[in-house]
Coordinates of C-alpha atoms and ligand atoms in Angstrom, one line a residue:
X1272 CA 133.8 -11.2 142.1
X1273 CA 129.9 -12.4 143.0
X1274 CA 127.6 -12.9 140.7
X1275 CA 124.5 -12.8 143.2
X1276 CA 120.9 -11.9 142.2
X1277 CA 121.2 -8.0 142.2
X1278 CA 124.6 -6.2 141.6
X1279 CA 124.9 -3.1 143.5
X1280 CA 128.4 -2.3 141.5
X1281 CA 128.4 0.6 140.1
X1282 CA 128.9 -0.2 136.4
X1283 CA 132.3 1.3 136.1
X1284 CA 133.9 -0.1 138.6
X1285 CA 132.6 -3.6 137.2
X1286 CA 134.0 -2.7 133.7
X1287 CA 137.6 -2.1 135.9
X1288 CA 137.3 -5.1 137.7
X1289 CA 136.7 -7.1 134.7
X1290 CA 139.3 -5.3 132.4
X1291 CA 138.4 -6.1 128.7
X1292 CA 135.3 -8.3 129.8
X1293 CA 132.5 -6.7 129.4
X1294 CA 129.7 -6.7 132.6
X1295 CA 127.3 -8.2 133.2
X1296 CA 124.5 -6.0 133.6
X1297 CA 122.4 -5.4 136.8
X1298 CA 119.4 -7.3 137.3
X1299 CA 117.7 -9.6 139.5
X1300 CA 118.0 -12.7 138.2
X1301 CA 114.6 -14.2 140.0
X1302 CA 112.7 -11.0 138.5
X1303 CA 113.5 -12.0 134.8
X1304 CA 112.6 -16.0 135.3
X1305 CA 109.7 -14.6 136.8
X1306 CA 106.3 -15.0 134.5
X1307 CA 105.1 -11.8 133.7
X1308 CA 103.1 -10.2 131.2
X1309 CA 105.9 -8.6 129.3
X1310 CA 108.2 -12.2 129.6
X1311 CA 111.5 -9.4 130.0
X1312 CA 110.6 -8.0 132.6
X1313 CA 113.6 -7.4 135.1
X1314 CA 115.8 -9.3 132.4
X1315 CA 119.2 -7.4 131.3
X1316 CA 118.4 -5.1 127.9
X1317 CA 119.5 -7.1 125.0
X1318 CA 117.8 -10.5 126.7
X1319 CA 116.8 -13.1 123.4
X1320 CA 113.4 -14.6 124.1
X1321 CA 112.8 -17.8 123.6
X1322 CA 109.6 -19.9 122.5
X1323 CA 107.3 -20.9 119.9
X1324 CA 105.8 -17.6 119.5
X1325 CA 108.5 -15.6 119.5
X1326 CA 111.5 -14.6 117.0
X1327 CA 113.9 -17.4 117.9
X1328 CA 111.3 -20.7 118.3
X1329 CA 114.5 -22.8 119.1
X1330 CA 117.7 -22.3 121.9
X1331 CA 120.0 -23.1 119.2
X1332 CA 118.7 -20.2 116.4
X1333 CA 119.1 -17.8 119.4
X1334 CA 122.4 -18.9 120.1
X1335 CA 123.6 -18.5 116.5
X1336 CA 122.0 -15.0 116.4
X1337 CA 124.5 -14.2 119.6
X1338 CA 128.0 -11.9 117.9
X1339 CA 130.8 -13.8 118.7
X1340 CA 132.9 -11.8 121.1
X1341 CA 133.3 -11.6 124.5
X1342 CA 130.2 -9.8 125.8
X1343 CA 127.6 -11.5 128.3
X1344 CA 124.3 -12.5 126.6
X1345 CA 121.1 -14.0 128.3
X1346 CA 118.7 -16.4 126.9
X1347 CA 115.3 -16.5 128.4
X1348 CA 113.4 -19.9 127.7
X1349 CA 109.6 -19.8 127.9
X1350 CA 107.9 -23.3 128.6
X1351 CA 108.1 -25.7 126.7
X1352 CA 109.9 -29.2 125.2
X1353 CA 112.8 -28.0 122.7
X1354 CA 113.8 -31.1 120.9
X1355 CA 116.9 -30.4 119.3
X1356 CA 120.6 -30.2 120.0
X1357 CA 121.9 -26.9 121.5
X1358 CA 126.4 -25.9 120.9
X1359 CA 127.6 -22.9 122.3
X1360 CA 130.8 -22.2 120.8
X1361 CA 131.4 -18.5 121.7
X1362 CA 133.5 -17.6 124.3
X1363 CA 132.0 -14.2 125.6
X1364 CA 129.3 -15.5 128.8
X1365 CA 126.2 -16.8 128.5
X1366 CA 123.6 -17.7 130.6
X1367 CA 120.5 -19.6 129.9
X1368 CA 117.7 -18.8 131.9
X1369 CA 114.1 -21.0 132.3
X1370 CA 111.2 -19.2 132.8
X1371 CA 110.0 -20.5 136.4
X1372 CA 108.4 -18.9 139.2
X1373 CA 109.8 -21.2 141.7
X1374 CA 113.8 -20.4 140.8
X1375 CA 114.8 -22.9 143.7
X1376 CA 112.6 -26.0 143.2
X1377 CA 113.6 -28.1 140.3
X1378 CA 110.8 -30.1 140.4
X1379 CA 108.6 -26.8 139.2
X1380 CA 111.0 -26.4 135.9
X1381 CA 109.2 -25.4 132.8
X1382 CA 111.8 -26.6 130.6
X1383 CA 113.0 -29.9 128.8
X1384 CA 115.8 -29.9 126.3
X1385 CA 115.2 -33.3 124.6
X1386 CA 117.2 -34.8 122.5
X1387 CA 117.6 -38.8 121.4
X1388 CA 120.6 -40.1 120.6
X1389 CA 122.7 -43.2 121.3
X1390 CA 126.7 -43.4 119.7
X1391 CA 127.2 -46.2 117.1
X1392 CA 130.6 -46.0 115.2
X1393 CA 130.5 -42.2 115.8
X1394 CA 131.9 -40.4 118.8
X1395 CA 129.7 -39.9 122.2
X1396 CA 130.2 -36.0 121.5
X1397 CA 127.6 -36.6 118.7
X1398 CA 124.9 -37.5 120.8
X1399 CA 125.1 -34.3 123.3
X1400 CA 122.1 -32.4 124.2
X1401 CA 124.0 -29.7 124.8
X1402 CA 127.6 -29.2 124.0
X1403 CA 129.8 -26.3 125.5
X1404 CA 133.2 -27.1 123.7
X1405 CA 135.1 -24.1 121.0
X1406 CA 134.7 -26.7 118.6
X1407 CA 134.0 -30.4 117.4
X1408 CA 137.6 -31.7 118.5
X1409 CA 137.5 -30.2 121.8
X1410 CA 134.3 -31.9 122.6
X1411 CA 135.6 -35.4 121.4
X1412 CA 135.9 -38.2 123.7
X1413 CA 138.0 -40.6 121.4
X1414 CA 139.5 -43.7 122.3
X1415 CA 142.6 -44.5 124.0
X1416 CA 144.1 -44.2 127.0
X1417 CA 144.2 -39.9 126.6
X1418 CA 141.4 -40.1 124.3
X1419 CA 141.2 -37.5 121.2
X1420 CA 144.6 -35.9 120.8
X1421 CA 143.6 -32.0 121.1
X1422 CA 146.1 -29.9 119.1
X1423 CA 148.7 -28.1 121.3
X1424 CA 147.2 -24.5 119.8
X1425 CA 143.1 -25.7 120.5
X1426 CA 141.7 -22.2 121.7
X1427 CA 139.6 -22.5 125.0
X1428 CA 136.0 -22.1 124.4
X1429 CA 133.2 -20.3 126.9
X1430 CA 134.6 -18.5 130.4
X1431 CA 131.7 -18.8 131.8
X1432 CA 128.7 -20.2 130.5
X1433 CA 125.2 -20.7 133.2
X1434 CA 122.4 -22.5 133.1
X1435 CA 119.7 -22.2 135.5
X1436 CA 116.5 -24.5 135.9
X1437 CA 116.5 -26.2 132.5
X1438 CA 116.4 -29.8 132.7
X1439 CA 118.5 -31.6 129.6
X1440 CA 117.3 -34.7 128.6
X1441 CA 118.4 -38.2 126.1
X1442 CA 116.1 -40.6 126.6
X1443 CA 117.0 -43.2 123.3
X1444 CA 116.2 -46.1 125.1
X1445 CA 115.4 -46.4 128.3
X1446 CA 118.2 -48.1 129.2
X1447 CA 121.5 -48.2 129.0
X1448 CA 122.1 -48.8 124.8
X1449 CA 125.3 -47.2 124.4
X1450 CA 126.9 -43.4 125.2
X1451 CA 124.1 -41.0 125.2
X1452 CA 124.9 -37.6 126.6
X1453 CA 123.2 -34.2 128.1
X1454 CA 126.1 -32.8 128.4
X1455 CA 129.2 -32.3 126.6
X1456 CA 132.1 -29.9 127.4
X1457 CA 135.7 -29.5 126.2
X1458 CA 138.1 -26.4 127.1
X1459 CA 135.2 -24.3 128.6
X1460 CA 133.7 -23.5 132.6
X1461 CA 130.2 -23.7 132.9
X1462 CA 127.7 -24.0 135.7
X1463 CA 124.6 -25.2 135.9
X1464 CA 122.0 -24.5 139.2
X1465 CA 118.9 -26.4 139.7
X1466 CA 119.1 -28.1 136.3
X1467 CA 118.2 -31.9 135.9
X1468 CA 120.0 -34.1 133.6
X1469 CA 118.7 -37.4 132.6
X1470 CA 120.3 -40.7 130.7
X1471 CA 121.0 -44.2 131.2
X1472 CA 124.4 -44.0 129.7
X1473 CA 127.6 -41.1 129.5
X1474 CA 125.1 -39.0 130.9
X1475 CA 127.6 -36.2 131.6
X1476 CA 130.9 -35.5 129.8
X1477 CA 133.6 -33.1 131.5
X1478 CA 136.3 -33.4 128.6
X1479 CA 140.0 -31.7 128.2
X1480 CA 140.8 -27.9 129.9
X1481 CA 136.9 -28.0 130.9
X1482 CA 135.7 -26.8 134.4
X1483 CA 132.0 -28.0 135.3
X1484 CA 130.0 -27.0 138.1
X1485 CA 126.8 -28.3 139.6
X1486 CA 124.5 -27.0 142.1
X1487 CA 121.5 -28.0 143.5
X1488 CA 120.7 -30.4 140.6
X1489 CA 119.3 -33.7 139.6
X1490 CA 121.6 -36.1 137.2
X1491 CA 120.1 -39.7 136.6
X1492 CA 121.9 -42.5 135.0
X1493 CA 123.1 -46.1 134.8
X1494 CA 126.1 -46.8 133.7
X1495 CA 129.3 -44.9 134.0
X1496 CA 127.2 -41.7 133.7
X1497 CA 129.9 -39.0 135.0
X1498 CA 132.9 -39.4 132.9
X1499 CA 135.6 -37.7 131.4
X1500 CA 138.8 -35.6 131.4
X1501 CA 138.5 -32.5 132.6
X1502 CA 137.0 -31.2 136.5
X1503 CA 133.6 -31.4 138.0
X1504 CA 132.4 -30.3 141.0
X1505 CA 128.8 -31.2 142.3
X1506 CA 127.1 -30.1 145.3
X1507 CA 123.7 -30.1 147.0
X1508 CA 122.8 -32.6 144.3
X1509 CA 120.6 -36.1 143.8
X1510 CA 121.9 -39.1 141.7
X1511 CA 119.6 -41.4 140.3
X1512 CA 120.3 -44.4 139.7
X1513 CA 118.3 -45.9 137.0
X1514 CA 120.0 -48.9 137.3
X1515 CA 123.5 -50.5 138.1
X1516 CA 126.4 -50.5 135.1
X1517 CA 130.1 -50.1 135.3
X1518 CA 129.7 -47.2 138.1
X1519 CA 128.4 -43.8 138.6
X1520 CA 132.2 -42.4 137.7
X1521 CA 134.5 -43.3 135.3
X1522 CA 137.0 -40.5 134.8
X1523 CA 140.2 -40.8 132.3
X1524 CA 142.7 -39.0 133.7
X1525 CA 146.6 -37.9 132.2
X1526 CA 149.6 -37.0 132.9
X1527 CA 148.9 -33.9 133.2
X1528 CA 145.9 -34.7 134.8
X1529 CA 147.5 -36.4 137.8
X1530 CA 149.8 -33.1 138.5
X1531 CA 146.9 -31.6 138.3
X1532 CA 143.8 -32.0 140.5
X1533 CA 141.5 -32.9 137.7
X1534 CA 138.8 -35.7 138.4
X1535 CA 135.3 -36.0 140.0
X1536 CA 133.9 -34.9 143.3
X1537 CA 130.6 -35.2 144.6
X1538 CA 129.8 -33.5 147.7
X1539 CA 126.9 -32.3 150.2
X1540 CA 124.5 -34.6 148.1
X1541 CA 123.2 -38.1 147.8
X1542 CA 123.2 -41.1 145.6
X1543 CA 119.8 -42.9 145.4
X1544 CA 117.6 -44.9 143.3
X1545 CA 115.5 -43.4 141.0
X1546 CA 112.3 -45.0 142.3
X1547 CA 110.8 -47.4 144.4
X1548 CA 109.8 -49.6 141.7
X1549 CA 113.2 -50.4 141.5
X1550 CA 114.8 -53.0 143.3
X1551 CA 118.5 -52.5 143.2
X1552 CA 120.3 -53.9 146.4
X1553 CA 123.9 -53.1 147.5
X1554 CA 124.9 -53.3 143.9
X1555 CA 125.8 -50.6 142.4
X1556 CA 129.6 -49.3 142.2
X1557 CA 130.3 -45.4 142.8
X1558 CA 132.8 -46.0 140.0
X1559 CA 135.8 -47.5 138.2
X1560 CA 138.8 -46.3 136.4
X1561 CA 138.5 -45.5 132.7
X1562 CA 142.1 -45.5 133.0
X1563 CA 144.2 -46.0 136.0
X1564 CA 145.0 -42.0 136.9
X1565 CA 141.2 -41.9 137.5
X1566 CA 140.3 -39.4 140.2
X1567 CA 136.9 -39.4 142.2
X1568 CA 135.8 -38.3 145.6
X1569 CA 132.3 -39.0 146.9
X1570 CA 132.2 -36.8 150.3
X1571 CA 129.3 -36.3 152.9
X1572 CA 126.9 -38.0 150.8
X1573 CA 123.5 -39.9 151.8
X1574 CA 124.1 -43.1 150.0
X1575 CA 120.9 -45.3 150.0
X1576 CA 121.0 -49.3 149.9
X1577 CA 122.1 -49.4 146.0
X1578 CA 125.4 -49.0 146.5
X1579 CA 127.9 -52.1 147.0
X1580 CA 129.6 -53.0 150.0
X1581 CA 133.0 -52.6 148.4
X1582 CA 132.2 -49.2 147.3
X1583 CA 134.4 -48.9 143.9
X1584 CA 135.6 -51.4 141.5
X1585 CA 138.0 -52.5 139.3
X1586 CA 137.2 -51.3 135.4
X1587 CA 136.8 -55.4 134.8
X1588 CA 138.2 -58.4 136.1
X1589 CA 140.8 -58.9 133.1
X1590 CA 141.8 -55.5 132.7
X1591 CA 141.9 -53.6 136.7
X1592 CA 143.4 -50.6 135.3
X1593 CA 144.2 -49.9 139.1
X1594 CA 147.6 -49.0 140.1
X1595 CA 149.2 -46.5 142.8
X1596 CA 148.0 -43.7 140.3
X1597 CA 144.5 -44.3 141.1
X1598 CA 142.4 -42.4 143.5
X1599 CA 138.9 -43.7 143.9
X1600 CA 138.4 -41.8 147.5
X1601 CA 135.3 -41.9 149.5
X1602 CA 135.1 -39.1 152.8
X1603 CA 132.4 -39.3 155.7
X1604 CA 129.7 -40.6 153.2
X1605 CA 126.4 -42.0 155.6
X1606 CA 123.8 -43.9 154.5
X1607 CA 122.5 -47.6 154.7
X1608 CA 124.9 -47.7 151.2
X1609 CA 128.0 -46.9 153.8
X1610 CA 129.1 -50.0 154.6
X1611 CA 132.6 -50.0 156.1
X1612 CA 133.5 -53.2 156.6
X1613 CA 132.8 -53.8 152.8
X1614 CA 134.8 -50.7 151.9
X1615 CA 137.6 -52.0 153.7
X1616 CA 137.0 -55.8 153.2
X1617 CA 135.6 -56.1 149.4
X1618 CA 137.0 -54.5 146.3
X1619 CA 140.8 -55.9 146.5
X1620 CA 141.7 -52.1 148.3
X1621 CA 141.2 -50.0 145.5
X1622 CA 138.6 -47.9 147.7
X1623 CA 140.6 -45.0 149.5
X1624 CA 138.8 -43.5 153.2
X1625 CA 140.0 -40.3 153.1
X1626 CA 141.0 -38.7 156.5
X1627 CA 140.3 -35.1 157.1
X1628 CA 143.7 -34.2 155.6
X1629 CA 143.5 -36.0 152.6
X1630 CA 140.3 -34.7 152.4
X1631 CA 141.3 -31.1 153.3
X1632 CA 143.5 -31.3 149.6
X1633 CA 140.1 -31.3 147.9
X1634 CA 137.4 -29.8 150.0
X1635 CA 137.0 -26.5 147.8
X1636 CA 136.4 -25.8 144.1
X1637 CA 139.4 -23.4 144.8
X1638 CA 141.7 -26.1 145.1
X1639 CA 140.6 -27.9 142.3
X1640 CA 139.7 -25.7 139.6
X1641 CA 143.0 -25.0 137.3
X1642 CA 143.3 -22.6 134.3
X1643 CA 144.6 -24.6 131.2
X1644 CA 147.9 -23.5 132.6
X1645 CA 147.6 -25.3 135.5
X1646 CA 147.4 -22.1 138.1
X1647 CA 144.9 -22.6 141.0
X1648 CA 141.2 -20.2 141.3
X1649 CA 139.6 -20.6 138.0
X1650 CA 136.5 -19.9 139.7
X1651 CA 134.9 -16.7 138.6
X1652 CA 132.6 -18.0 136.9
X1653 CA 131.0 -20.1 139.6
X1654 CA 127.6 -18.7 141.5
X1655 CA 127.9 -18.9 145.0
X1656 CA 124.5 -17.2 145.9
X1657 CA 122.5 -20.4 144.9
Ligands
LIG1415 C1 112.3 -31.2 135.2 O1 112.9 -32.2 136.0 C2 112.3 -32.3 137.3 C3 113.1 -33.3 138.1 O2 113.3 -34.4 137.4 C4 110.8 -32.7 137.1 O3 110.2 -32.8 138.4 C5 110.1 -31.7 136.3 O4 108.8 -32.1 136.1 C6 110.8 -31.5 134.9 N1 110.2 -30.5 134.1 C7 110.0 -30.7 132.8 C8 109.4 -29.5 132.1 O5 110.4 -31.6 132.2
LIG1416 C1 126.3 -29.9 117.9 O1 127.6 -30.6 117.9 C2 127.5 -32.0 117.5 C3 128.8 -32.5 117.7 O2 129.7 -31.8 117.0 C4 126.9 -32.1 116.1 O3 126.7 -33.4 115.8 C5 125.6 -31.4 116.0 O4 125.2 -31.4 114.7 C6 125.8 -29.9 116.5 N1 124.4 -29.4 116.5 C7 124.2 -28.1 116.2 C8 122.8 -27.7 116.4 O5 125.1 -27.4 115.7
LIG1417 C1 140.6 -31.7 114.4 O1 141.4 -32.8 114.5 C2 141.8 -33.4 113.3 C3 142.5 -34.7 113.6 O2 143.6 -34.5 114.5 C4 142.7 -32.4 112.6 O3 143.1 -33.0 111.3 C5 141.9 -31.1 112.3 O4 142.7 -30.2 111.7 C6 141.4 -30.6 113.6 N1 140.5 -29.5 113.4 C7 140.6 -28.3 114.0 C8 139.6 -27.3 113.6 O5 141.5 -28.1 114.9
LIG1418 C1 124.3 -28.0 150.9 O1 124.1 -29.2 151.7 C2 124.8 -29.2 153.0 C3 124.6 -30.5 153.6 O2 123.3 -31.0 153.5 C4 124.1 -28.1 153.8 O3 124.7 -28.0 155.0 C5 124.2 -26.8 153.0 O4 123.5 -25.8 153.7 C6 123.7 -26.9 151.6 N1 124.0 -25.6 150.9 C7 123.1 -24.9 150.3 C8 123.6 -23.7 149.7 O5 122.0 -25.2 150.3
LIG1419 C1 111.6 -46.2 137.7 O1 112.9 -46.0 137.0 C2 113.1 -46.8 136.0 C3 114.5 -46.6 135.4 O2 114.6 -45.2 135.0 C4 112.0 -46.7 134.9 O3 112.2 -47.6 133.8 C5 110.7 -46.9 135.5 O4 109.7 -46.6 134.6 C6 110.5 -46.0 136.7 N1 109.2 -46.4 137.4 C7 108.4 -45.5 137.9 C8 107.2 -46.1 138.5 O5 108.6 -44.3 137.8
LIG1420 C1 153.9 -46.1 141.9 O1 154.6 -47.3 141.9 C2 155.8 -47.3 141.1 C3 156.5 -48.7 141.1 O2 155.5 -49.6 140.9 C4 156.8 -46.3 141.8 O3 157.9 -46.2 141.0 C5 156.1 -44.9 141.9 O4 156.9 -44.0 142.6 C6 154.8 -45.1 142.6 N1 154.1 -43.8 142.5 C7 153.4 -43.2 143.5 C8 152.7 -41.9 143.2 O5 153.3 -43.8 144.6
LIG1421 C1 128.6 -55.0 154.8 O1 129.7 -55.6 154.1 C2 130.0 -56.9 154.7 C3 131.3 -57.3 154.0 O2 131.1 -57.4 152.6 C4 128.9 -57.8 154.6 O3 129.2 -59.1 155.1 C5 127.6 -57.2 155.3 O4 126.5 -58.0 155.0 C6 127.4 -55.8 154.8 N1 126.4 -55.2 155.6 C7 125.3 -54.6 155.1 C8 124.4 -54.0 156.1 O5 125.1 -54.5 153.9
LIG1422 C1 144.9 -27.9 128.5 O1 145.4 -26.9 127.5 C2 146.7 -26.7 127.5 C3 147.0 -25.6 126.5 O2 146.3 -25.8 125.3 C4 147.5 -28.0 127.2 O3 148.9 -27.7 127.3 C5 147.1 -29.0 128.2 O4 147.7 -30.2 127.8 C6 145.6 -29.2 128.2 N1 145.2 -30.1 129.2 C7 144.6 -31.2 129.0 C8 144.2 -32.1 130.1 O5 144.2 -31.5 127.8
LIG1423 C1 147.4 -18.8 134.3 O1 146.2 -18.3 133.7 C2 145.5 -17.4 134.5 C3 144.2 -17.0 133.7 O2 144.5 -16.6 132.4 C4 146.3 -16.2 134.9 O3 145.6 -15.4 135.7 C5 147.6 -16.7 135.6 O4 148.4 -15.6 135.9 C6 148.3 -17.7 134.8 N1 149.4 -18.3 135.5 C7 150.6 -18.5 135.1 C8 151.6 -19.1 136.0 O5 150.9 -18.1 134.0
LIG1424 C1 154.5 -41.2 135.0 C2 153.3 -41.7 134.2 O1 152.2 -41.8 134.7 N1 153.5 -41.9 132.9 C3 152.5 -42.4 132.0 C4 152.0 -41.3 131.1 O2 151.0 -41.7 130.2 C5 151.5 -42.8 129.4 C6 150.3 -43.1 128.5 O3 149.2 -43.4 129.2 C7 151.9 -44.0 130.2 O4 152.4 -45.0 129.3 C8 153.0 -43.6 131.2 O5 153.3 -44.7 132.0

């Protein structure tokens, strides 16, 4: 199944291929991000515009006008700072589209989702700027060494939810203050393609049964700023460190999660500061276990001179949380942050170098992608064209 910018299947056959899903429609997905005169242009029939002048002024009053079944819908998003908070609870496709003409430079996006929020005695999933979760619980982080306890029967959210060139942003403080998240997702796959996220804190939040993919993408943060439950895969991607805290990945995993191969990778990309007016020297960590079935792999990345010698570290000095269940795994990474003899010196060992078989376990979103029942390829819903 490819989901590239113009699909030459005949309609039918898509319809069979995708038994009761309905298709996607043909169209060139540059053409419709495209600014034109009539803003639809090249956009799939049916396309909700978005912007002040139009019928839905906000991306969350176009959601809700969306039916609730399984057919694909397309949001197009003219220009423009949308403070508010955006859930997509339905589980037919969507795709969120900024209006750009410049589809493969992120730095040309026309779009900011803004939202400011920092989590006191609430849960993080509170604070999201967007939130891709079936429902409240399945979006929860809780507390705990599994976190919220999702009901046995909690119905998986969106198959396949997109978002391309929108940046998501929760700026509360300008520092780390407390969670603050961009993201959210819970028992849903989503993808997101030259999108930039930006936080200090929980910047991104892969929870339960959820199946996150990143591509060509910006996500900046400070402290622990990828965490979570659930799978994410990011590629071709900058992180920005706005600072050093805890580490860039703090990932919770289960039981279930350690048959499984949920946890973080981070691959083909780099991990750098987020300016030169920041002077942050050999001291950041790429991580440290939430709990101690945390699972991370940082693989061919440029790491610049932020990063500690010893790589990953413990969650604190009184409580580790590492034990023989914890895989904080680091492959061919380069970089004046790739320090070796630190890796294999500092850090009491937690740091794992992975050789090429270790690393050929994990080196696809095939092998790591599950369905909720724990069978391998749940990767339809990834775009491999970008
Ligand atoms: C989106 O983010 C990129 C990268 O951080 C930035 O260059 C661009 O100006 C941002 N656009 C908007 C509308 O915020
Ligand atoms: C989105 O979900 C969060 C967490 O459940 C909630 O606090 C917020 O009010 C929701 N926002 C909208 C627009 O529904
Ligand atoms: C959410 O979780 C709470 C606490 O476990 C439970 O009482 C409630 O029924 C759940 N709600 C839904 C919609 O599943
Ligand atoms: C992703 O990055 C890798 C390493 O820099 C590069 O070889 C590859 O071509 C990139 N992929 C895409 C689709 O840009
Ligand atoms: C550099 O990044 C830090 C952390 O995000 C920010 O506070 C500061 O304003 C930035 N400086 C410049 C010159 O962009
Ligand atoms: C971890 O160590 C325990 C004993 O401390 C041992 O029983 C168990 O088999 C080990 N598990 C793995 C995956 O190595
Ligand atoms: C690499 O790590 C070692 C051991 O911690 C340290 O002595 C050395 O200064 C580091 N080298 C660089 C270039 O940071
Ligand atoms: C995923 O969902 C299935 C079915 O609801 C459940 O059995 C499984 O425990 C969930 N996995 C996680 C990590 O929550
Ligand atoms: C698991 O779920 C997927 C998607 O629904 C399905 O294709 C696959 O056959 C299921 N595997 C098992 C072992 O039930
Ligand atoms: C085998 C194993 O890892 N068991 C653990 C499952 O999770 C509970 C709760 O975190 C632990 O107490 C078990 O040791």
């Amino acid at each position: 199944m490819k989901f590239g910018r113009v699909f030459l299947v005949v309609p039918g056959l898509l319809v069979a291929a995708l038994g009761d899903q309905s298709p996607w429609e043909e169209y060139s997905r540059v053409e419709c991000q495209a600014p034109t005169t009539d803003p639809l242009e090249g956009c799939p029939s049916e396309t909700v515009l978005v912007g002040s002048d139009s019928k839905y002024a906000t991306i969350k009053s176009a959601i809700s006008s969306l039916p609730h079944d399984t057919s694909s819908q397309t949001l197009l998003i003219l220009p423009g700072t949308y403070k508010e908070q955006v859930n997509v609870t339905r589980a037919g496709p969507v795709t969120l589209l900024g209006q750009t003409n410049a589809h493969n430079d992120l730095g040309s996006n026309t779009v900011e989702v803004l939202w400011r929020a920092v989590a006191g005695t609430g849960d993080n999933a509170f604070t999201a700027v967007l939130t891709v979760a079936p429902d409240l619980n399945a979006s929860l982080t809780g507390a705990g060494p599994t976190g919220f306890a999702v009901a046995e029967e909690q119905p998986f959210g969106n198959t396949n939810f997109r978002a391309y060139n929108l940046n998501f942003t929760n700026d509360f403080l300008p520092y780390s203050a407390g969670p603050s998240l961009t993201l959210s997702t819970g028992y849903a796959n989503s993808g997101f393609y030259h999108c930039s996220f930006s936080s200090y804190q929980d910047t991104i939040h892969v929870g339960k049964n959820a199946s996150t993919y990143i591509s060509h993408s910006s996500i900046g943060g400070q402290t622990d700023f990828l965490y979570g439950f659930g799978t994410l895969w990011i590629t071709n991607s900058t992180l920005l460190l706005r600072g050093c805290g805890g580490g860039v990945t703090a990932w919770k995993g289960t039981n279930t999660t350690f048959e499984n191969e949920y946890g973080v990778y981070i691959v083909d990309g780099s991990v750098v500061k987020a300016n030169d007016s920041l002077s942050i020297n050999h001291e950041c960590a790429l991580g440290r276990p939430w709990n101690s079935q945390h699972r991370s792999v940082f693989a061919r990345n440029y790491l610049d001179e932020s990063i500690l010698p010893a790589g990953y570290v413990e969650w604190s000095s009184s409580e580790p949380r590492v034990t023989n269940l914890t895989f904080m795994g680091e492959y061919e990474d380069f970089g004046p942050g790739f320090n070796l003899t630190g890796r294999m010196n500092e850090g009491d060992g937690v740091m794992i170098e992975l050789d090429s078989e270790l690393w050929a376990q994990y080196d696809s979103p095939l092998k790591v992608f599950h369905f909720p029942n724990g069978s391998f390829g749940n990767t339809d819903w990834i775009d491999w064209s970008v």
